[in-house]
Short mmCIF file of C-alpha atoms in Angstrom, two decimals:
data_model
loop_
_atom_site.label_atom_id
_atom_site.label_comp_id
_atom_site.label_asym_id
_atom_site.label_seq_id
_atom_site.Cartn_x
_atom_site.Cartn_y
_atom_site.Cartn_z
CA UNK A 1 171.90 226.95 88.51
CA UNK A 2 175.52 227.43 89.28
CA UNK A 3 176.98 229.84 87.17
CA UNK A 4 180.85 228.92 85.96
CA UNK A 5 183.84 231.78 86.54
CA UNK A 6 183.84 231.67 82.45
CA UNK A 7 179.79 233.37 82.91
CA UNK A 8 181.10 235.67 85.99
CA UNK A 9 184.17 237.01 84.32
CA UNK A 10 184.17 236.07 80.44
CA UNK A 11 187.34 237.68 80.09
CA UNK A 12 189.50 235.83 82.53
CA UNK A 13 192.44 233.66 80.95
CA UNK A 14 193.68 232.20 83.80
CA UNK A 15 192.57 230.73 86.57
CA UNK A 16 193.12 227.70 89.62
CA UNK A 17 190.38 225.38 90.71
CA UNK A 18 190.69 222.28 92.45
CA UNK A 19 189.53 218.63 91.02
CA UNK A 20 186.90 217.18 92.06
CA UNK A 21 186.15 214.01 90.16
CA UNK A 22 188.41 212.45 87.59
CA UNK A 23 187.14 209.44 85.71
CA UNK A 24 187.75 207.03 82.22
CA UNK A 25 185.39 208.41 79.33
CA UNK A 26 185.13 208.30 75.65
CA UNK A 27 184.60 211.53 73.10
CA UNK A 28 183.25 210.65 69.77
CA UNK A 29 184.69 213.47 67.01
CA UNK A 30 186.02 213.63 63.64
CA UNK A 31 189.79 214.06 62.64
CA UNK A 32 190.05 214.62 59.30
CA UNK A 33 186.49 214.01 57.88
CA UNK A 34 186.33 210.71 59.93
CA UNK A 35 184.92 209.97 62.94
CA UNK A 36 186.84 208.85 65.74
CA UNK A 37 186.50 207.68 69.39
CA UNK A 38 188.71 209.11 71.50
CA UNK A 39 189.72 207.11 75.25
CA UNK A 40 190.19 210.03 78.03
CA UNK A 41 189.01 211.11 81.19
CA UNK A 42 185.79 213.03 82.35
CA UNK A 43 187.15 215.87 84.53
CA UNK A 44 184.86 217.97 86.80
CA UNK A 45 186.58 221.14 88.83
CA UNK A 46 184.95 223.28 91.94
CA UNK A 47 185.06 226.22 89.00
CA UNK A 48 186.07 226.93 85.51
CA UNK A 49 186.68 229.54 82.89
CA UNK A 50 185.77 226.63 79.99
CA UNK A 51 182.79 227.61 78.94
CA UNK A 52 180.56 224.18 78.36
CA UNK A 53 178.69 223.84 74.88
CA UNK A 54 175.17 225.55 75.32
CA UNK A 55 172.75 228.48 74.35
CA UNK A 56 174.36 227.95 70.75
CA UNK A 57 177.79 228.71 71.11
CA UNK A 58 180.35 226.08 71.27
CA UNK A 59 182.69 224.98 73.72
CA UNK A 60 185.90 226.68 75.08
CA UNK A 61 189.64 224.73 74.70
CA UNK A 62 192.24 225.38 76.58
CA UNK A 63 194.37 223.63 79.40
CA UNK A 64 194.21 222.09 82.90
CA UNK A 65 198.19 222.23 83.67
CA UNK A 66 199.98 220.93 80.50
CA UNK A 67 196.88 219.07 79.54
CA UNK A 68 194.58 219.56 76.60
CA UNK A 69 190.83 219.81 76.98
CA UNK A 70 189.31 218.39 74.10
CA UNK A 71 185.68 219.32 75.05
CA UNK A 72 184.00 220.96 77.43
CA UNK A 73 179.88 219.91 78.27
CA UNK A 74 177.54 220.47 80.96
CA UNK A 75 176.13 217.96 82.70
CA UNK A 76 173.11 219.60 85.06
CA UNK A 77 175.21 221.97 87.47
CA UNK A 78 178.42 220.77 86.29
CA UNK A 79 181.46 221.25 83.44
CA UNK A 80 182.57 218.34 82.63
CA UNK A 81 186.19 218.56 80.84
CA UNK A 82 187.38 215.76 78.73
CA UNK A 83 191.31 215.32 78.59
CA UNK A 84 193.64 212.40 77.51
CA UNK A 85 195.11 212.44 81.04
CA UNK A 86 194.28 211.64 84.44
CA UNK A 87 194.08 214.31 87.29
CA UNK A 88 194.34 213.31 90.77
CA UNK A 89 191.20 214.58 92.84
CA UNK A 90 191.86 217.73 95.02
CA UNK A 91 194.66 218.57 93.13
CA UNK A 92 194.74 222.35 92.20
CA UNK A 93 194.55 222.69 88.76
CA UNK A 94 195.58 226.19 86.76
CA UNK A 95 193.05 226.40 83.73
CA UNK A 96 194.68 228.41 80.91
CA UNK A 97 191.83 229.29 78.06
CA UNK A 98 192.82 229.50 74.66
CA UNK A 99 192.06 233.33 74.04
CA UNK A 100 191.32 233.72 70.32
CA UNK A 101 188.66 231.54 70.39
CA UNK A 102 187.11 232.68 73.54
CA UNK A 103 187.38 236.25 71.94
CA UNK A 104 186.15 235.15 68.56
CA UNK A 105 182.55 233.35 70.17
CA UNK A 106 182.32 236.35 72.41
CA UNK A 107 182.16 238.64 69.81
CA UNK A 108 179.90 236.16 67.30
CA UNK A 109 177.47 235.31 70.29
CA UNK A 110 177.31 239.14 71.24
CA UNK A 111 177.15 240.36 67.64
CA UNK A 112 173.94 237.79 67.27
CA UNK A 113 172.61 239.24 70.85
CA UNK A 114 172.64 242.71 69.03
CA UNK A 115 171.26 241.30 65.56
CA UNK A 116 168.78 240.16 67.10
CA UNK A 117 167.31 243.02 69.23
CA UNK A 118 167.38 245.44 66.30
CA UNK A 119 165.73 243.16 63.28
CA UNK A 120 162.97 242.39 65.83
CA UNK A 121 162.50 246.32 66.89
CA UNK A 122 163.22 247.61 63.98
CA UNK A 123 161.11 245.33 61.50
CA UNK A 124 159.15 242.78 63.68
CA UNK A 125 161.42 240.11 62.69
CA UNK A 126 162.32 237.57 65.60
CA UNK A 127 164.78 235.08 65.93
CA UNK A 128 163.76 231.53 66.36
CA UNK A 129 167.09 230.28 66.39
CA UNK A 130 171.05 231.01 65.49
CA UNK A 131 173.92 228.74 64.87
CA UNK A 132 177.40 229.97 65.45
CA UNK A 133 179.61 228.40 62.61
CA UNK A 134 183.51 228.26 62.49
CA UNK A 135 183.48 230.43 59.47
CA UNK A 136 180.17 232.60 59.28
CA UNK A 137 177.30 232.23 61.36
CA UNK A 138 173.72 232.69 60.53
CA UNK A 139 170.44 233.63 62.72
CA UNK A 140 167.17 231.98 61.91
CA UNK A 141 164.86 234.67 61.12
CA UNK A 142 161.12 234.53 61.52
CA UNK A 143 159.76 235.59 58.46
CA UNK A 144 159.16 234.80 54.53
CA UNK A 145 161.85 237.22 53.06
CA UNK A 146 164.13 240.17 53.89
CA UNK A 147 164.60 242.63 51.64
CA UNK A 148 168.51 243.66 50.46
CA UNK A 149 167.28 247.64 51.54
CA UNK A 150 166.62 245.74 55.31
CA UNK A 151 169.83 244.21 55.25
CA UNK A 152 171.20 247.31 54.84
CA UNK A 153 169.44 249.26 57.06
CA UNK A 154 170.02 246.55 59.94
CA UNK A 155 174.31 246.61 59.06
CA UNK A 156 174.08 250.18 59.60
CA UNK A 157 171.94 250.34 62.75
CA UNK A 158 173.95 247.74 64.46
CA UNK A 159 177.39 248.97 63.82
CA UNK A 160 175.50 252.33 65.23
CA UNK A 161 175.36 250.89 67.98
CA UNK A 162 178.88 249.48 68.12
CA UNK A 163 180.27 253.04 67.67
CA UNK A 164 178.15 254.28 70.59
CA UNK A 165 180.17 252.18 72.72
CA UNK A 166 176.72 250.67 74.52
CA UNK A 167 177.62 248.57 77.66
CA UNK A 168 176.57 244.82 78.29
CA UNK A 169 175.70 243.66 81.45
CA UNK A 170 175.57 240.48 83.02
CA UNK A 171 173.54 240.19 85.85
CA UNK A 172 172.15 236.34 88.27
CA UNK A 173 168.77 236.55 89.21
CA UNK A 174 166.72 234.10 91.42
CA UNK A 175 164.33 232.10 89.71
CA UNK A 176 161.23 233.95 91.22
CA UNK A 177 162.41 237.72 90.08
CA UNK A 178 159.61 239.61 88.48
CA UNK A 179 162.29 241.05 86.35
CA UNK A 180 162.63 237.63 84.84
CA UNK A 181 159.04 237.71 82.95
CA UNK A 182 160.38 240.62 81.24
CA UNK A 183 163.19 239.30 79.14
CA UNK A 184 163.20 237.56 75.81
CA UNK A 185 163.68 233.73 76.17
CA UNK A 186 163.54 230.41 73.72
CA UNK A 187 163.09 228.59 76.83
CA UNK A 188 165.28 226.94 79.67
CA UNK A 189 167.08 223.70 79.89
CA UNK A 190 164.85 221.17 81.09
CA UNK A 191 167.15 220.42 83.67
CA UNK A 192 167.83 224.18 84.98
CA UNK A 193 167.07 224.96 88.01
CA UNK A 194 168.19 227.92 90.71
CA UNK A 195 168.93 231.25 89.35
CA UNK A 196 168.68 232.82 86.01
CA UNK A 197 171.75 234.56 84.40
CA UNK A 198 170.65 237.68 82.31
CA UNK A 199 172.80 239.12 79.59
CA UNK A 200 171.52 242.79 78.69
CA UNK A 201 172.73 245.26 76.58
CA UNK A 202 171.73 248.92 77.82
CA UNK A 203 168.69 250.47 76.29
CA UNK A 204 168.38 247.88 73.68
CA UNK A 205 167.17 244.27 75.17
CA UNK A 206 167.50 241.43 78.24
CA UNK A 207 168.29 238.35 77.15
CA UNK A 208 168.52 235.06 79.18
CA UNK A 209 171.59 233.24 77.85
CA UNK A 210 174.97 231.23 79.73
CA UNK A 211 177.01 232.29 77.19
CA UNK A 212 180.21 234.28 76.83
CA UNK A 213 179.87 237.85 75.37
CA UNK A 214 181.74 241.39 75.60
CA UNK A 215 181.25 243.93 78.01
CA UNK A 216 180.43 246.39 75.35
CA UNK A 217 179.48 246.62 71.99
CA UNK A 218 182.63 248.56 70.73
CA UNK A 219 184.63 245.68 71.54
CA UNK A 220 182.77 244.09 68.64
CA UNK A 221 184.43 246.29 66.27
CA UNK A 222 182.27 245.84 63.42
CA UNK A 223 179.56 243.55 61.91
CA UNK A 224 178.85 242.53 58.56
CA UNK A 225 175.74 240.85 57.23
CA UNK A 226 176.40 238.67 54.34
CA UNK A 227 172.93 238.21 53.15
CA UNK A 228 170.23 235.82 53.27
CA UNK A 229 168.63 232.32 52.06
CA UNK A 230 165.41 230.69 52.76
CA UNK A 231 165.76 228.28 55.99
CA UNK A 232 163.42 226.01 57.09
CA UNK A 233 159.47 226.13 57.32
CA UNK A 234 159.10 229.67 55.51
CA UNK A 235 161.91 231.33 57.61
CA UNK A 236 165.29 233.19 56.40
CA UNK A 237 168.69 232.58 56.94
CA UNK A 238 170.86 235.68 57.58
CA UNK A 239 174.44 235.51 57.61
CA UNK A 240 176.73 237.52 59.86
CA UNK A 241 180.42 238.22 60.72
CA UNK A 242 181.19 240.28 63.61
CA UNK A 243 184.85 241.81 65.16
CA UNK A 244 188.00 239.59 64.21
CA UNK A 245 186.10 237.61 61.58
CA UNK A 246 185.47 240.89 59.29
CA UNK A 247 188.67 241.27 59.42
CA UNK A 248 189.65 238.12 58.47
CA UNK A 249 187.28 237.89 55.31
CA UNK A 250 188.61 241.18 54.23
CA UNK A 251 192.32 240.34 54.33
CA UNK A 252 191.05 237.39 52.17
CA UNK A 253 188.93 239.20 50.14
CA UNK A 254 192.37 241.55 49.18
CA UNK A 255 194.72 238.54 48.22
CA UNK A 256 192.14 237.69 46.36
CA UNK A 257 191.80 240.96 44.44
CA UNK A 258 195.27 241.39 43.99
CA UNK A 259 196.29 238.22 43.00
CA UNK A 260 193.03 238.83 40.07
CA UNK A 261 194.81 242.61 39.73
CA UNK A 262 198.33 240.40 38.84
CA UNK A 263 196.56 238.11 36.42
CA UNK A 264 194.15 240.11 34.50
CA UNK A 265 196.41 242.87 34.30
CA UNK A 266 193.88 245.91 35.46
CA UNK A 267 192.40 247.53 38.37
CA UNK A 268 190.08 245.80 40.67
CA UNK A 269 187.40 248.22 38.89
CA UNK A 270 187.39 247.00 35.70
CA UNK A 271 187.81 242.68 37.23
CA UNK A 272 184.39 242.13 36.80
CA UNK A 273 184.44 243.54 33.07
CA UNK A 274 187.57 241.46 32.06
CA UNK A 275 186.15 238.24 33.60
CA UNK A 276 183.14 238.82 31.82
CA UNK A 277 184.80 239.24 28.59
CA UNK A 278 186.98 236.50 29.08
CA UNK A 279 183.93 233.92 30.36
CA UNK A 280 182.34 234.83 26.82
CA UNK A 281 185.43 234.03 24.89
CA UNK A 282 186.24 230.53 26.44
CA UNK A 283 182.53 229.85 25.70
CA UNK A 284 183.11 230.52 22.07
CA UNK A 285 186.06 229.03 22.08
CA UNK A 286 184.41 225.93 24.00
CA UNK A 287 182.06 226.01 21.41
CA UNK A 288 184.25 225.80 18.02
CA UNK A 289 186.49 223.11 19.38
CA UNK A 290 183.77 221.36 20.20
CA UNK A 291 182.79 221.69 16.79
CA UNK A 292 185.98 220.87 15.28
CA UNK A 293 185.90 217.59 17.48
CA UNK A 294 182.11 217.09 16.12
CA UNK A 295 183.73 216.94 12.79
CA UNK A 296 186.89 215.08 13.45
CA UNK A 297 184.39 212.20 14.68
CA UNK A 298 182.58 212.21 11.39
CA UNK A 299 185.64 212.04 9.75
CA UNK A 300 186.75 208.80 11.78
CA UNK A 301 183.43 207.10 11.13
CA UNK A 302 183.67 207.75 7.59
CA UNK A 303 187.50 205.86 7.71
CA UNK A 304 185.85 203.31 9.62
CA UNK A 305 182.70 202.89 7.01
CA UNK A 306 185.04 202.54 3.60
CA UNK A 307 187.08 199.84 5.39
CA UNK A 308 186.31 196.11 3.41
CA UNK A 309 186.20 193.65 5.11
CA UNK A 310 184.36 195.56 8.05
CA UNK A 311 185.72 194.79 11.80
CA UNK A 312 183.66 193.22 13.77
CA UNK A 313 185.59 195.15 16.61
CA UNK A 314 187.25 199.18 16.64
CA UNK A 315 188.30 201.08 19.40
CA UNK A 316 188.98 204.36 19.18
CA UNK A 317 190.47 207.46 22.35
CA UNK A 318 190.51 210.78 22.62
CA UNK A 319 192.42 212.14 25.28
CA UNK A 320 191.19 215.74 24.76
CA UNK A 321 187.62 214.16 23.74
CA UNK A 322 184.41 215.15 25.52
CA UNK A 323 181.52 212.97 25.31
CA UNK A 324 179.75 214.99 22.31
CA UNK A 325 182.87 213.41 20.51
CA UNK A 326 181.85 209.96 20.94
CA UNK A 327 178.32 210.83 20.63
CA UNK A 328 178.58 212.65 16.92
CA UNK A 329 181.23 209.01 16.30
CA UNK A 330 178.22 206.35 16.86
CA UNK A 331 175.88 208.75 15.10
CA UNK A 332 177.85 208.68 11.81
CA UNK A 333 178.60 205.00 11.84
CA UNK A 334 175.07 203.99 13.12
CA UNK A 335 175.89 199.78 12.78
CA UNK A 336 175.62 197.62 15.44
CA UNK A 337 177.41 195.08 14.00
CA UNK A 338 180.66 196.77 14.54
CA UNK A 339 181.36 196.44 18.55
CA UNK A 340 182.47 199.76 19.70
CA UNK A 341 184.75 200.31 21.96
CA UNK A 342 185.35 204.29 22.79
CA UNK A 343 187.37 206.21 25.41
CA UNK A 344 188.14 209.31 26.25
CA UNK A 345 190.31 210.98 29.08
CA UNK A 346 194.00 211.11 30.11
CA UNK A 347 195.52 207.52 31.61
CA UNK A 348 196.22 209.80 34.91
CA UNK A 349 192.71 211.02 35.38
CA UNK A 350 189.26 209.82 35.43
CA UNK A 351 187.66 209.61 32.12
CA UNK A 352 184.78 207.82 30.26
CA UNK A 353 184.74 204.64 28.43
CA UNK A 354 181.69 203.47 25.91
CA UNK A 355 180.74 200.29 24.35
CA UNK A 356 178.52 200.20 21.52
CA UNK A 357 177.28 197.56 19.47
CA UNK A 358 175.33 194.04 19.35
CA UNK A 359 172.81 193.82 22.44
CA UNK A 360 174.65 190.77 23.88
CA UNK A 361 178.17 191.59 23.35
CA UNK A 362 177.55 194.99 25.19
CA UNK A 363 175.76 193.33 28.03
CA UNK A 364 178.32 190.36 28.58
CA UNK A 365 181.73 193.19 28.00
CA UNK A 366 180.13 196.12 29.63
CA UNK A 367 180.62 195.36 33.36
CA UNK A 368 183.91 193.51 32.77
CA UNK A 369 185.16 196.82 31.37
CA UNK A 370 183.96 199.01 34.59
CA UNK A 371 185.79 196.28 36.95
CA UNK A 372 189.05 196.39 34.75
CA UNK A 373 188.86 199.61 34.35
CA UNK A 374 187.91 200.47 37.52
CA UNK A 375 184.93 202.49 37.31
CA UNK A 376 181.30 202.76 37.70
CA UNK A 377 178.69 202.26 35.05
CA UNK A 378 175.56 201.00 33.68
CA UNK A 379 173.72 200.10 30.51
CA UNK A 380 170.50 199.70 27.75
CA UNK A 381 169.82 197.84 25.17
CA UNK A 382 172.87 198.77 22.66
CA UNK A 383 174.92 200.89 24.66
CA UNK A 384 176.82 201.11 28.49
CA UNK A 385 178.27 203.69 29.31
CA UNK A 386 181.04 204.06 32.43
CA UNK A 387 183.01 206.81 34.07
CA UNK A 388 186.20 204.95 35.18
CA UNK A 389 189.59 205.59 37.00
CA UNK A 390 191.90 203.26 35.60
CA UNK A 391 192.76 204.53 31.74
CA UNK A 392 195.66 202.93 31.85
CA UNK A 393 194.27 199.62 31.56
CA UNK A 394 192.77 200.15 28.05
CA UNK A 395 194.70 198.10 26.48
CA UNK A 396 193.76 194.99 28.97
CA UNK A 397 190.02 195.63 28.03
CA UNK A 398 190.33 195.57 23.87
CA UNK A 399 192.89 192.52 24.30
CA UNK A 400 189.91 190.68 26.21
CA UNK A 401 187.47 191.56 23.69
CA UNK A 402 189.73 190.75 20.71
CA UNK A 403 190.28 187.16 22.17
CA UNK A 404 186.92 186.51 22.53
CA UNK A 405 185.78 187.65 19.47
CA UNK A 406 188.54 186.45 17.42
CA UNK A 407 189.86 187.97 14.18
CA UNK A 408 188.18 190.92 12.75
#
């Protein structure tokens, strides 16, 4: 196994390799929730400090010259950089790593190294897998449940550790060393072969792993575990942020409290209180206009029901209507010989239309009002029902069914 400059030194930012290979490729990835094929070039180097995809931590980006690299994999022995650019072959190249993120995946990958070690010493808990996410990560924990108390218990012991300032090592061994059978392993790359890179950190575990990580634990600054979910197959989820990424969260966490503090008017002691309070009164308040509405539909039925002749057609919309509204309406007039036609919802939003009435009429208007209208819908026997897009074109729907039906 050759192991990169990125796994020798993971704190190098710069560094000059020469290019071996340059040839055309394609990189499938998504720009802005779509996917995308991208037309570039597959360039392999004698030696890099781009760390290729693997062990669960993502790739490095940076640049080779004034180029971009896109994505970095490994292909057996090799990193293999893909970049929108040619490079001529045995051209020396300077690679120039962009820092943050190196820094941020050292300190997540380390931080999960550490996790690790201490929920399986401390509570027989081992880790069957971990995922390193752009936001939080998570570890895949090999048991039923975790207890908030554990949690606890494992934040503190870790972040123990971090203020002891324990050192990590990083040390190649052959494949043969005896040492090897005495680290903690998911299991090698099919395709390795050669030596065995060995991340340990002192006192506390070996590890076989190619990723980047910090050469000791204070230069994690600080974990925090987030809490758990069930995962897959009886297992737990626990979440984690470690170094930069606390920081982050908590800088978010404070707008957020004092932009709460400006708006409710209090102390972030008492937000939970005056949310509380205020949840419970725009319940109630929910609640009696939804009343009032309740009543307001009766009260339109009733119009409709002392009009003589009746219509054979009435429409009626509610732009501050909810769907109880045109429920409690068809209730009170309960006549299917009066076609229905009821909307509610502001002409700039979506909103909900209803048609009510004769079997046939309903099924024949019904899905000429979701294709006006621009919607989605479906319906039984007397009713169909749509949520649809276009309000605006209301009035296009009750002139079609006035010409059909003729005068009321």
């Amino acid at each position: 196994m050759v192991v990169f400059a990125c796994q020798n030194d993971s704190f190098l930012k710069e560094f000059s390799s020469k290019v071996i290979s340059c040839s055309t490729a394609e990189f499938k990835t998504v720009v802005n929730g779509k996917k995308e094929t991208l037309k570039g070039y597959d360039v392999i180097l004698e030696d890099t400090i781009l760390f290729p995809e693997g062990g669960g931590q993502p790739c490095d980006y940076g640049f080779l010259g004034d180029i971009p690299v896109l994505n970095v994999r490994r292909n057996g022995s090799e990193a293999v950089h893909f970049v929108e650019k040619p490079l001529e072959p045995g051209l020396a190249v300077k690679q120039i790593i962009n820092w943050d993120r190196r820094l941020d995946h050292m300190q997540q990958h380390s931080g999960q190294h550490l996790i690790t070690a201490i929920a399986d010493a401390e509570f027989g808990y081992g880790t069957t897998s971990w995922w390193l996410g752009e936001e939080i990560s998570h570890l895949e924990l090999d048991t039923q449940e975790i207890t908030e108390e554990q949690i606890n218990k494992l934040e503190y012991l870790v972040n123990e550790k971090i203020r002891q300032s324990v050192p990590v090592d990083v040390t190649v061994y052959e494949e043969n060393d005896p040492f090897l059978s005495e680290t903690r392993t998911r299991g090698l790359p099919k395709d390795h072969v050669g030596s065995v890179r060995i991340v340990t950190i002192q006192g506390i575990e070996s590890n076989m792993c190619c990723g980047t990580h910090v050469s000791n634990l204070s230069q994690l600054q600080a974990i925090k575990l987030m809490g758990a979910e069930k995962g897959k197959k009886g297992k737990v989820n626990l979440m984690f942020l470690a170094g930069g990424r606390v920081l982050k969260r908590l800088s978010v966490m404070l707008e957020r409290e004092q932009a709460l503090t400006g708006i409710l008017n209090n102390g972030p002691d008492v937000h939970v209180s005056l949310v509380d309070k205020l949840m419970k009164s725009v319940k109630l308040s929910n609640k009696n206009l939804q009343n009032v509405l309740r009543d307001m539909a009766v009260a339109e039925a009733n119009i409709l029901k002392s009009k003589e002749p009746k219509p054979n057609f009435y429409t009626l919309h509610r732009k501050d209507g909810e769907m109880d509204f045109i429920n409690a309406f068809i209730k009170a007039v309960n006549d299917t010989n009066i076609l229905l036609f009821l909307t509610i919802g502001d002409e700039k939003e979506v909103g909900y239309a209803v048609l009510y009435g004769n079997e046939k009429l309903v099924a024949e208007f019904g899905p000429k009002i979701t294709e006006l209208m621009s919607g989605k819908g479906n319906g039984k026997g007397n009713r169909y029902q749509a949520r649809v897009a276009n309000m605006s074109k209301r009035s296009m729907v009750i002139s079609l069914i006035e010409e059909a039906l003729g005068p009321t």
